[in-house]
PDB file of C-alpha atoms in Angstrom:
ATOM      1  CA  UNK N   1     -36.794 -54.563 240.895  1.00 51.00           C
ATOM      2  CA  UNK N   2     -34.216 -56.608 241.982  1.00 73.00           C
ATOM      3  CA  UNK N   3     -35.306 -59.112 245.075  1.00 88.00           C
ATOM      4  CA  UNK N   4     -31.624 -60.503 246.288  1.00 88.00           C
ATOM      5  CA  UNK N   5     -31.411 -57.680 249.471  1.00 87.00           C
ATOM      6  CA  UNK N   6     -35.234 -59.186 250.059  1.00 91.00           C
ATOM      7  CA  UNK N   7     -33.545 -62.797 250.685  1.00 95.00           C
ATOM      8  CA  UNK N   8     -32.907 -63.077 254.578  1.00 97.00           C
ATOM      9  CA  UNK N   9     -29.438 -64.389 255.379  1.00 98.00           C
ATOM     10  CA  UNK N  10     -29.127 -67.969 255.702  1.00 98.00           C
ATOM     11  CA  UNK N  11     -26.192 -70.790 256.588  1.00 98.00           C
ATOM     12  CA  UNK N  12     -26.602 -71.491 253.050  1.00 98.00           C
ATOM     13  CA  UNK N  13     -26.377 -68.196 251.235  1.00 98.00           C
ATOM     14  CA  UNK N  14     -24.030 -66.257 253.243  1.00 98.00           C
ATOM     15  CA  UNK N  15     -20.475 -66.054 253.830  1.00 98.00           C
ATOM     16  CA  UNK N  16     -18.605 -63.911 256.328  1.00 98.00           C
ATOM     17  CA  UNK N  17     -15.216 -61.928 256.688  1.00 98.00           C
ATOM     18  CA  UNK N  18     -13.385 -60.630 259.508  1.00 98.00           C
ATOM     19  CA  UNK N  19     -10.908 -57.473 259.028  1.00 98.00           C
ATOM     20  CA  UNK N  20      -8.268 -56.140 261.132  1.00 98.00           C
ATOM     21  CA  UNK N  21      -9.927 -56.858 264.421  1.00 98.00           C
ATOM     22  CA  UNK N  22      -6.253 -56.256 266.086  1.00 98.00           C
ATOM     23  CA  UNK N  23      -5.183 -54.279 269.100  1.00 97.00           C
ATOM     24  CA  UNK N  24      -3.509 -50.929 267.008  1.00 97.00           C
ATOM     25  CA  UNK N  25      -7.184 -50.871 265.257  1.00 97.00           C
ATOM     26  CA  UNK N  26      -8.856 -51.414 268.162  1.00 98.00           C
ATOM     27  CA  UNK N  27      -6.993 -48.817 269.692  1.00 97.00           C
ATOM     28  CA  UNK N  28      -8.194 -46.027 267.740  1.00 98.00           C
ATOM     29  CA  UNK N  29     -11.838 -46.960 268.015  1.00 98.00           C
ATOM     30  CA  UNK N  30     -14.211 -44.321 269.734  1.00 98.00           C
ATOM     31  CA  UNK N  31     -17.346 -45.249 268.519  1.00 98.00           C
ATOM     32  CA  UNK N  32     -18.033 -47.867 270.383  1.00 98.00           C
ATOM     33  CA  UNK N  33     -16.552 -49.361 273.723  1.00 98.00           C
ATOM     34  CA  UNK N  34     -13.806 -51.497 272.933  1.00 98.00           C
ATOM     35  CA  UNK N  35     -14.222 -54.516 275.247  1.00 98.00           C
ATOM     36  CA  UNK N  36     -18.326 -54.038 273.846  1.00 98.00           C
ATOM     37  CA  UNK N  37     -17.112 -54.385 270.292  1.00 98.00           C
ATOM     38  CA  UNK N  38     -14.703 -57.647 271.339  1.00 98.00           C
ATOM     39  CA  UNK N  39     -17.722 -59.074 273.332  1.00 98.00           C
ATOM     40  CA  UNK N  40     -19.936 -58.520 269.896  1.00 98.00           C
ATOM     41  CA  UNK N  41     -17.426 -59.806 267.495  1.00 98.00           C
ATOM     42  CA  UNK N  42     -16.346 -62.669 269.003  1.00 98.00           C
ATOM     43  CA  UNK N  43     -20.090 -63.450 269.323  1.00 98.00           C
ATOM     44  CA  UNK N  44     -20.517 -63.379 265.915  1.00 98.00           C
ATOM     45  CA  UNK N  45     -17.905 -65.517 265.510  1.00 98.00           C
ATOM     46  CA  UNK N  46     -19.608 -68.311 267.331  1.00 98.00           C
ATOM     47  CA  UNK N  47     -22.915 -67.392 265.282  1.00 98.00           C
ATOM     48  CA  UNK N  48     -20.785 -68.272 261.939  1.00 98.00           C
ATOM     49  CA  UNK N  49     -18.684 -71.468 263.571  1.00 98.00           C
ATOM     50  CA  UNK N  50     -22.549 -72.800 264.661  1.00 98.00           C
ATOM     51  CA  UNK N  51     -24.344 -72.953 261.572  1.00 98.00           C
ATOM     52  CA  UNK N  52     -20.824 -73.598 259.635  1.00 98.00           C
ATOM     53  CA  UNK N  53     -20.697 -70.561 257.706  1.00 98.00           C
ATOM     54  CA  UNK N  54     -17.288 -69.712 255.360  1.00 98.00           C
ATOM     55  CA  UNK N  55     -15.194 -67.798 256.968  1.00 98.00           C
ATOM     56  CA  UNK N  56     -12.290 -65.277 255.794  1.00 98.00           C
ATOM     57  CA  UNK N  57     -10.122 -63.453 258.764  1.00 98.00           C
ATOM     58  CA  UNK N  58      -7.059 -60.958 256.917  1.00 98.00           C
ATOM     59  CA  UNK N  59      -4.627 -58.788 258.977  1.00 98.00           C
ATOM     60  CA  UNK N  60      -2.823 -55.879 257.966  1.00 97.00           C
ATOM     61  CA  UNK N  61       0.663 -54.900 259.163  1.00 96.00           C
ATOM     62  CA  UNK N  62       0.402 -57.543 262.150  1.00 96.00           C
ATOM     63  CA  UNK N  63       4.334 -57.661 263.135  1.00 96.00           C
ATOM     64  CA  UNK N  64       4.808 -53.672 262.310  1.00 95.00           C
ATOM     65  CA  UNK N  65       1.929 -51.934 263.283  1.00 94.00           C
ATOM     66  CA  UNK N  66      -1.454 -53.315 264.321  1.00 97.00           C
ATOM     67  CA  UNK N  67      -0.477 -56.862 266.314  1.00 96.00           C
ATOM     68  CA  UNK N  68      -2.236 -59.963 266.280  1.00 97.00           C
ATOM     69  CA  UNK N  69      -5.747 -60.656 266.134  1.00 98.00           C
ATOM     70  CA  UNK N  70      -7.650 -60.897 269.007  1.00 97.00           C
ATOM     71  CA  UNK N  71      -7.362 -64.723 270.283  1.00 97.00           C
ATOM     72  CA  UNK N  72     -10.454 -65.158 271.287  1.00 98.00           C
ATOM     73  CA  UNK N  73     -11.360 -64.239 268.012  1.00 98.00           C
ATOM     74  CA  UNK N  74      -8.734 -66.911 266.828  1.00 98.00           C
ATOM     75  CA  UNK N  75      -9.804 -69.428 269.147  1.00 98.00           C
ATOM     76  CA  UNK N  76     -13.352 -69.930 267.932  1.00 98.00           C
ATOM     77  CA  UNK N  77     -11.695 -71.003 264.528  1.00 98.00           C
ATOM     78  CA  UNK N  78      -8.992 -73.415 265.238  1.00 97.00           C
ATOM     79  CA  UNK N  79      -6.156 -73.697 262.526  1.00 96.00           C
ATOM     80  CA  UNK N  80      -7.961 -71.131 260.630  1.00 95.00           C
ATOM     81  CA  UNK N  81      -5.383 -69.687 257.894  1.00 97.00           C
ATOM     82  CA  UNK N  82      -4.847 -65.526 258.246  1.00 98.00           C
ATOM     83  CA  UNK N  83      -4.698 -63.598 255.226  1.00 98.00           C
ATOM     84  CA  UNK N  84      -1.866 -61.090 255.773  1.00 98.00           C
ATOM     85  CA  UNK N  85      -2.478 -57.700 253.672  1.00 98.00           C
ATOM     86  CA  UNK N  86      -0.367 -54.695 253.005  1.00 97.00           C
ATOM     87  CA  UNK N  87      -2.995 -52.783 251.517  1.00 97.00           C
ATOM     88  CA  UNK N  88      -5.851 -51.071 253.944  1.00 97.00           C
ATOM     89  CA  UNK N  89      -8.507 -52.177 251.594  1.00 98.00           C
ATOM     90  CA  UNK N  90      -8.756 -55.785 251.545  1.00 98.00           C
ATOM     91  CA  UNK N  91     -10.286 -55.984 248.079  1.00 98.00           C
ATOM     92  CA  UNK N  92      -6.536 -55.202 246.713  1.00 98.00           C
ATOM     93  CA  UNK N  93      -4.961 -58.573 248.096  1.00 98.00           C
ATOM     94  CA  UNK N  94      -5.606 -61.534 246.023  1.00 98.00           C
ATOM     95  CA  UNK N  95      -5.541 -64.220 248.609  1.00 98.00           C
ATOM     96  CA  UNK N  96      -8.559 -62.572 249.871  1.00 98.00           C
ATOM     97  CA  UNK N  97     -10.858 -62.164 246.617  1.00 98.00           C
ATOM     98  CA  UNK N  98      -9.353 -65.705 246.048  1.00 98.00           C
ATOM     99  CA  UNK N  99     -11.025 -67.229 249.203  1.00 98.00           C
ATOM    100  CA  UNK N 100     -14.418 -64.901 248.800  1.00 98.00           C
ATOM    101  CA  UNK N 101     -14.858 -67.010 245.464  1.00 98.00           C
ATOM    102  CA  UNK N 102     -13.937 -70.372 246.713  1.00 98.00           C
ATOM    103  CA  UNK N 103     -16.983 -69.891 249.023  1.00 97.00           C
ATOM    104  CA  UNK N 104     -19.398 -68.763 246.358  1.00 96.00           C
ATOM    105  CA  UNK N 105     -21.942 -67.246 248.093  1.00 97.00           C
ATOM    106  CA  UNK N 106     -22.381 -63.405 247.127  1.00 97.00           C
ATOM    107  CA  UNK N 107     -23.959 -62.355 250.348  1.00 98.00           C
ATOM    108  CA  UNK N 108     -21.165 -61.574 251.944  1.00 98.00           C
ATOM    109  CA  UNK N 109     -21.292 -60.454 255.961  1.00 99.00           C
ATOM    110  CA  UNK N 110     -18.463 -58.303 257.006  1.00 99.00           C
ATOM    111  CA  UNK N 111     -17.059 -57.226 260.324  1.00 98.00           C
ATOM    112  CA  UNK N 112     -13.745 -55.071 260.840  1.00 98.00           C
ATOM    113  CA  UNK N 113     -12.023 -52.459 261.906  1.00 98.00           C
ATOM    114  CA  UNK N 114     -11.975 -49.074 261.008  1.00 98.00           C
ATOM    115  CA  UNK N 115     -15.557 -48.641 259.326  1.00 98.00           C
ATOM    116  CA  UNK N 116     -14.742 -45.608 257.496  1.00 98.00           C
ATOM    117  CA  UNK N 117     -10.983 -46.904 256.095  1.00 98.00           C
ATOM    118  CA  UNK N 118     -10.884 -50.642 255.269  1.00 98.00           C
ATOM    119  CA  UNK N 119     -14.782 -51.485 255.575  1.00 98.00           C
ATOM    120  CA  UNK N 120     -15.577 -48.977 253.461  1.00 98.00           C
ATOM    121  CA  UNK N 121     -13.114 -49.548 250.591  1.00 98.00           C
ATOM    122  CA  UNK N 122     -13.157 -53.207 250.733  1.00 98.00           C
ATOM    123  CA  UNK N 123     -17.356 -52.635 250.454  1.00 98.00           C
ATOM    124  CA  UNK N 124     -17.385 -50.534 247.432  1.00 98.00           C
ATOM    125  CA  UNK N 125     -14.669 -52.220 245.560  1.00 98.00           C
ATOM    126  CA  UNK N 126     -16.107 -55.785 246.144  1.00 98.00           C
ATOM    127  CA  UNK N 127     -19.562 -54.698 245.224  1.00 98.00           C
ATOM    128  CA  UNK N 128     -18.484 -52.829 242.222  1.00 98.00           C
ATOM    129  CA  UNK N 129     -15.675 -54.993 240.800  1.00 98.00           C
ATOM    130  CA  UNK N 130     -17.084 -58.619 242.289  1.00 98.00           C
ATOM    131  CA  UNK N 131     -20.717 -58.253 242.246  1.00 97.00           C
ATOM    132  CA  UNK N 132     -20.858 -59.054 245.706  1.00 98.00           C
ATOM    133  CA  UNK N 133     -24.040 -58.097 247.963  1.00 98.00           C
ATOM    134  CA  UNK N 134     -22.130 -56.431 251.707  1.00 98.00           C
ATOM    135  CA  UNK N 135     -24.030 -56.986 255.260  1.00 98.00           C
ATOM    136  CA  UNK N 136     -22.559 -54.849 256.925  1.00 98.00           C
ATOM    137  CA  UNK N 137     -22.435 -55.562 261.469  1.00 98.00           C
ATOM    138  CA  UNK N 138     -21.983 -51.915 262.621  1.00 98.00           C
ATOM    139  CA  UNK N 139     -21.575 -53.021 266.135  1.00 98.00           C
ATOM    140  CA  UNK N 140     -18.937 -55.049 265.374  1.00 98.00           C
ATOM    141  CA  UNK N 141     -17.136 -52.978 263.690  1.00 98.00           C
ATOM    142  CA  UNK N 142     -15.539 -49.586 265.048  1.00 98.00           C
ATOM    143  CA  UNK N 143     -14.333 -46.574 263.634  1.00 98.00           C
ATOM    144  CA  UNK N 144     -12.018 -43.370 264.916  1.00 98.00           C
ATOM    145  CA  UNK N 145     -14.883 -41.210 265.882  1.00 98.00           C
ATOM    146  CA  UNK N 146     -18.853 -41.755 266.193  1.00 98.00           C
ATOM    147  CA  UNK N 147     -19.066 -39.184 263.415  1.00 98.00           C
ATOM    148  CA  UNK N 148     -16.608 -41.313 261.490  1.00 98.00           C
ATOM    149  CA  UNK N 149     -18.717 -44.483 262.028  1.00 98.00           C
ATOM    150  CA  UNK N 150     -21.877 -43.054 260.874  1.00 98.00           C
ATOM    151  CA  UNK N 151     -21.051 -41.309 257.861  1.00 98.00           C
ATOM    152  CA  UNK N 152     -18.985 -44.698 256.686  1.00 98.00           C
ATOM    153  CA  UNK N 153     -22.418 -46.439 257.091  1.00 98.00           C
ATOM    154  CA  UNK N 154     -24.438 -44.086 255.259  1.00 98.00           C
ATOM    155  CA  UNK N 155     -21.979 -43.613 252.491  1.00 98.00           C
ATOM    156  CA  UNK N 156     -22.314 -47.538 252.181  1.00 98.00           C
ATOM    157  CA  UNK N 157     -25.789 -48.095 252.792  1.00 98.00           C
ATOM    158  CA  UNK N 158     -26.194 -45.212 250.546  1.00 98.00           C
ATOM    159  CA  UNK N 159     -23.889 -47.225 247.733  1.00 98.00           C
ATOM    160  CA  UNK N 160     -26.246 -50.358 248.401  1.00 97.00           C
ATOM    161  CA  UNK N 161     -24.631 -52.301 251.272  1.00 98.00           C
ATOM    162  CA  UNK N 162     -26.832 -53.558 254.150  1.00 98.00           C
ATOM    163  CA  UNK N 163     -26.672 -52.774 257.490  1.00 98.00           C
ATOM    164  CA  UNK N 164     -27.162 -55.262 260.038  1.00 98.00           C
ATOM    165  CA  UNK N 165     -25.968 -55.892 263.698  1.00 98.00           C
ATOM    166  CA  UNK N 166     -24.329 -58.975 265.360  1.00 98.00           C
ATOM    167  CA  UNK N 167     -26.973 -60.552 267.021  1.00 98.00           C
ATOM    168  CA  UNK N 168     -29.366 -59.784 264.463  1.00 98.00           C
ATOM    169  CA  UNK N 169     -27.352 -61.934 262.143  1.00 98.00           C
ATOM    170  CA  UNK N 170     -26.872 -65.150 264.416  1.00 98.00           C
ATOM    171  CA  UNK N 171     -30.856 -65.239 264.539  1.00 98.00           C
ATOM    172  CA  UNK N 172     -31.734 -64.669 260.898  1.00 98.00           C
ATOM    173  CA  UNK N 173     -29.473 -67.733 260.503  1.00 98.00           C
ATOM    174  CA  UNK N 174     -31.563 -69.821 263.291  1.00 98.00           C
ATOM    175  CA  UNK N 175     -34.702 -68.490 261.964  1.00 98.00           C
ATOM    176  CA  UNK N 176     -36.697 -70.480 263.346  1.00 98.00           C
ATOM    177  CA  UNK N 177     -36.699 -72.165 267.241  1.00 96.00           C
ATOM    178  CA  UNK N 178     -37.446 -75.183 265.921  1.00 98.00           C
ATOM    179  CA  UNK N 179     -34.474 -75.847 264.694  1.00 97.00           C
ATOM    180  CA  UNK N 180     -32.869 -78.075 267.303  1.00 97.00           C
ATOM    181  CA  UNK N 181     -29.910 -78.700 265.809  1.00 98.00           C
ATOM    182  CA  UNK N 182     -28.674 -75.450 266.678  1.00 98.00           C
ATOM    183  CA  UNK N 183     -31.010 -74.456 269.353  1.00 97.00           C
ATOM    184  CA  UNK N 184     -28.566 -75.396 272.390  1.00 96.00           C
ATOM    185  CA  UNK N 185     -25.327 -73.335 270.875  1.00 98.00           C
ATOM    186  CA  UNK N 186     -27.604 -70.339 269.754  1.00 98.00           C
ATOM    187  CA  UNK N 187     -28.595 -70.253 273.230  1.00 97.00           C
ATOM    188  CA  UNK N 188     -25.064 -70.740 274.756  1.00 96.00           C
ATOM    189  CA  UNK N 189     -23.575 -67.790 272.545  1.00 98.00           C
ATOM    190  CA  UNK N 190     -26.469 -65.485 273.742  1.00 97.00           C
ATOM    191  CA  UNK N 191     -25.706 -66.180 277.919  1.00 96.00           C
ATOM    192  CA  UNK N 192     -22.557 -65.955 276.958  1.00 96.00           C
ATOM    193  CA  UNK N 193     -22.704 -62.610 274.698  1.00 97.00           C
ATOM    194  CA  UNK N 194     -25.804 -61.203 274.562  1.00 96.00           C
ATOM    195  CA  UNK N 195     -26.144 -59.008 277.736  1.00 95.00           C
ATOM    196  CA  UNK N 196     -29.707 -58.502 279.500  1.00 95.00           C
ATOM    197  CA  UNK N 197     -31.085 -61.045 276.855  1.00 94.00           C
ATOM    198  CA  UNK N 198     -28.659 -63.334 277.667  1.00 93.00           C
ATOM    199  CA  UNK N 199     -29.301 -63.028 281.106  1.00 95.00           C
ATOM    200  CA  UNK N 200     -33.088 -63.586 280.621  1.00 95.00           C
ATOM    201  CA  UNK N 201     -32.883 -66.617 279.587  1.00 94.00           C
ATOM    202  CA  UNK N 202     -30.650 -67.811 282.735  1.00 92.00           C
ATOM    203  CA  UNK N 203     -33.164 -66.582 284.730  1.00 93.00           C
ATOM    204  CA  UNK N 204     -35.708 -67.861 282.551  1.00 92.00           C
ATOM    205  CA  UNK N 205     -33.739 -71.658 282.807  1.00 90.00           C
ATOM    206  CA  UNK N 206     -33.274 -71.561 286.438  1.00 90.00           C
ATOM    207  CA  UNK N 207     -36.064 -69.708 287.892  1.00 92.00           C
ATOM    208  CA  UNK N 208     -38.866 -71.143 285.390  1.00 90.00           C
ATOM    209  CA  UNK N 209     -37.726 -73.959 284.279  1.00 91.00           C
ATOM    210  CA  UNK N 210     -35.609 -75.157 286.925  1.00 91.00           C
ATOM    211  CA  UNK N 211     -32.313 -75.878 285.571  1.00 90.00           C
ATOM    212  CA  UNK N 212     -29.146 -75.817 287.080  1.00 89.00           C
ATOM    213  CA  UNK N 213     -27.054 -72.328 287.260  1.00 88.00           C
ATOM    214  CA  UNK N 214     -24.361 -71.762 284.245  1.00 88.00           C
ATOM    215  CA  UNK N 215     -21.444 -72.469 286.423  1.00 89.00           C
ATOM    216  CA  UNK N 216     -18.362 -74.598 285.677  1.00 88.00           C
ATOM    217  CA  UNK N 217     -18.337 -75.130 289.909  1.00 93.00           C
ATOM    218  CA  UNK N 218     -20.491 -76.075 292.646  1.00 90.00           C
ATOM    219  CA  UNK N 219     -21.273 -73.473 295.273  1.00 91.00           C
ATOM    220  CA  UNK N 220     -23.535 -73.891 298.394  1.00 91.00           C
ATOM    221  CA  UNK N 221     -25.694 -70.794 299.307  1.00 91.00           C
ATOM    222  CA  UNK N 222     -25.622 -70.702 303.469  1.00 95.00           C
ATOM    223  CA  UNK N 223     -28.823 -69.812 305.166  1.00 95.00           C
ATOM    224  CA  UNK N 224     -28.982 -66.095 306.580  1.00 96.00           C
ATOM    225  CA  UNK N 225     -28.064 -66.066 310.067  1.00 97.00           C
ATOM    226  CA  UNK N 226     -29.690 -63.261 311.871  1.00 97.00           C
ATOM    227  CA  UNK N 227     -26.921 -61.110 314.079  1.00 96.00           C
ATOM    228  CA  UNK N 228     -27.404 -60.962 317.712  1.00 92.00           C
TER     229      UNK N 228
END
């Protein structure tokens, strides 16, 4: 039996790929809220710039169709190159299986937009034609319908691909809370982007352990003053 879907995901074995996370897609999503599957991505992003993981962000049609990629997307990677594609299935543009083996990792963790179009092609056809092993983050990806969505993701988990969700991936690559070196960001992406966890551990910080609030400014809380 082959073991390499047994390996957990680690900065060292992994590489990841963003695709088509641009307002057109975007627009089209249903599956998932929108402004949720920014929040999630962009997350993710952080995850991969943190433990300095390869990364590969291609666009299709920007100036025609599908506009620019998010920025805040962009941001997190500062003078990051963008593969520009024609095709829907990134697989077909060269620059792109170009950079996937420059990394040479074969675990490759893949976020994009629409799951059941260019997710699902670019899956199948790097698996079959690269040998590459596909982890794929449902929720931060998005297709046309819920329906759509979920029968994308079983067709691929079906043809071997792993499913796996954002936040699930930035702490397989921490592992382990000992690891200090990355303890402080890990931390910062999940008040930042991890919702009721994420406010846990503020409460946790301030409340518990008595640390200052998360706030970029200094605001006095004023006694109550009963009315008369």
């Amino acid at each position: 039996m082959s073991t390499e879907k047994l390996e957990v995901l680690t900065p060292h074995n992994s590489q990841i790929i963003f695709i088509d996370h641009q307002p057109q897609m975007a627009f089209g999503v249903q599956s998932i809220d929108r402004q949720v599957l920014k929040n999630n991505t962009v997350g993710l992003a952080k995850a991969a710039k943190v433990f300095n993981i390869p990364t590969t962000i291609t666009t299709v049609e920007t100036l025609s169709f599908s506009g620019h990629t998010y920025p805040e997307l962009l941001d997190v990677f500062p003078g990051q190159d963008i593969l520009e594609r024609t095709s829907m299935n990134s697989w077909d543009d060269q620059k792109v299986r170009d950079a996937l083996a420059k990394n040479g990792r074969k675990k490759v963790i893949v976020a994009g937009l629409w799951t059941e179009v260019c997710n699902t092609t670019f899956a199948l056809c790097a698996m079959l034609e690269g040998g590459y092993e596909i982890y794929m983050v449902s929720d931060a990806s998005g297709g046309t319908s819920k329906e759509a969505h979920d029968m994308a993701m079983q067709r691929m988990i079906q043809a071997g691909v792993v499913p796996v969700t954002w936040q699930q991936v930035l702490l397989e690559w921490q592992r382990d809370w000992a690891h200090r070196d990355t303890y402080d960001a890990v931390m910062k992406i999940v008040k930042e982007h991890s919702g009721a966890y994420g406010m846990g551990v503020d409460y946790a910080y301030t409340m518990v352990h008595k640390a200052p609030q998360r706030t970029a400014s200094q605001h006095e809380t004023l006694a109550p003053v009963a009315a008369k």
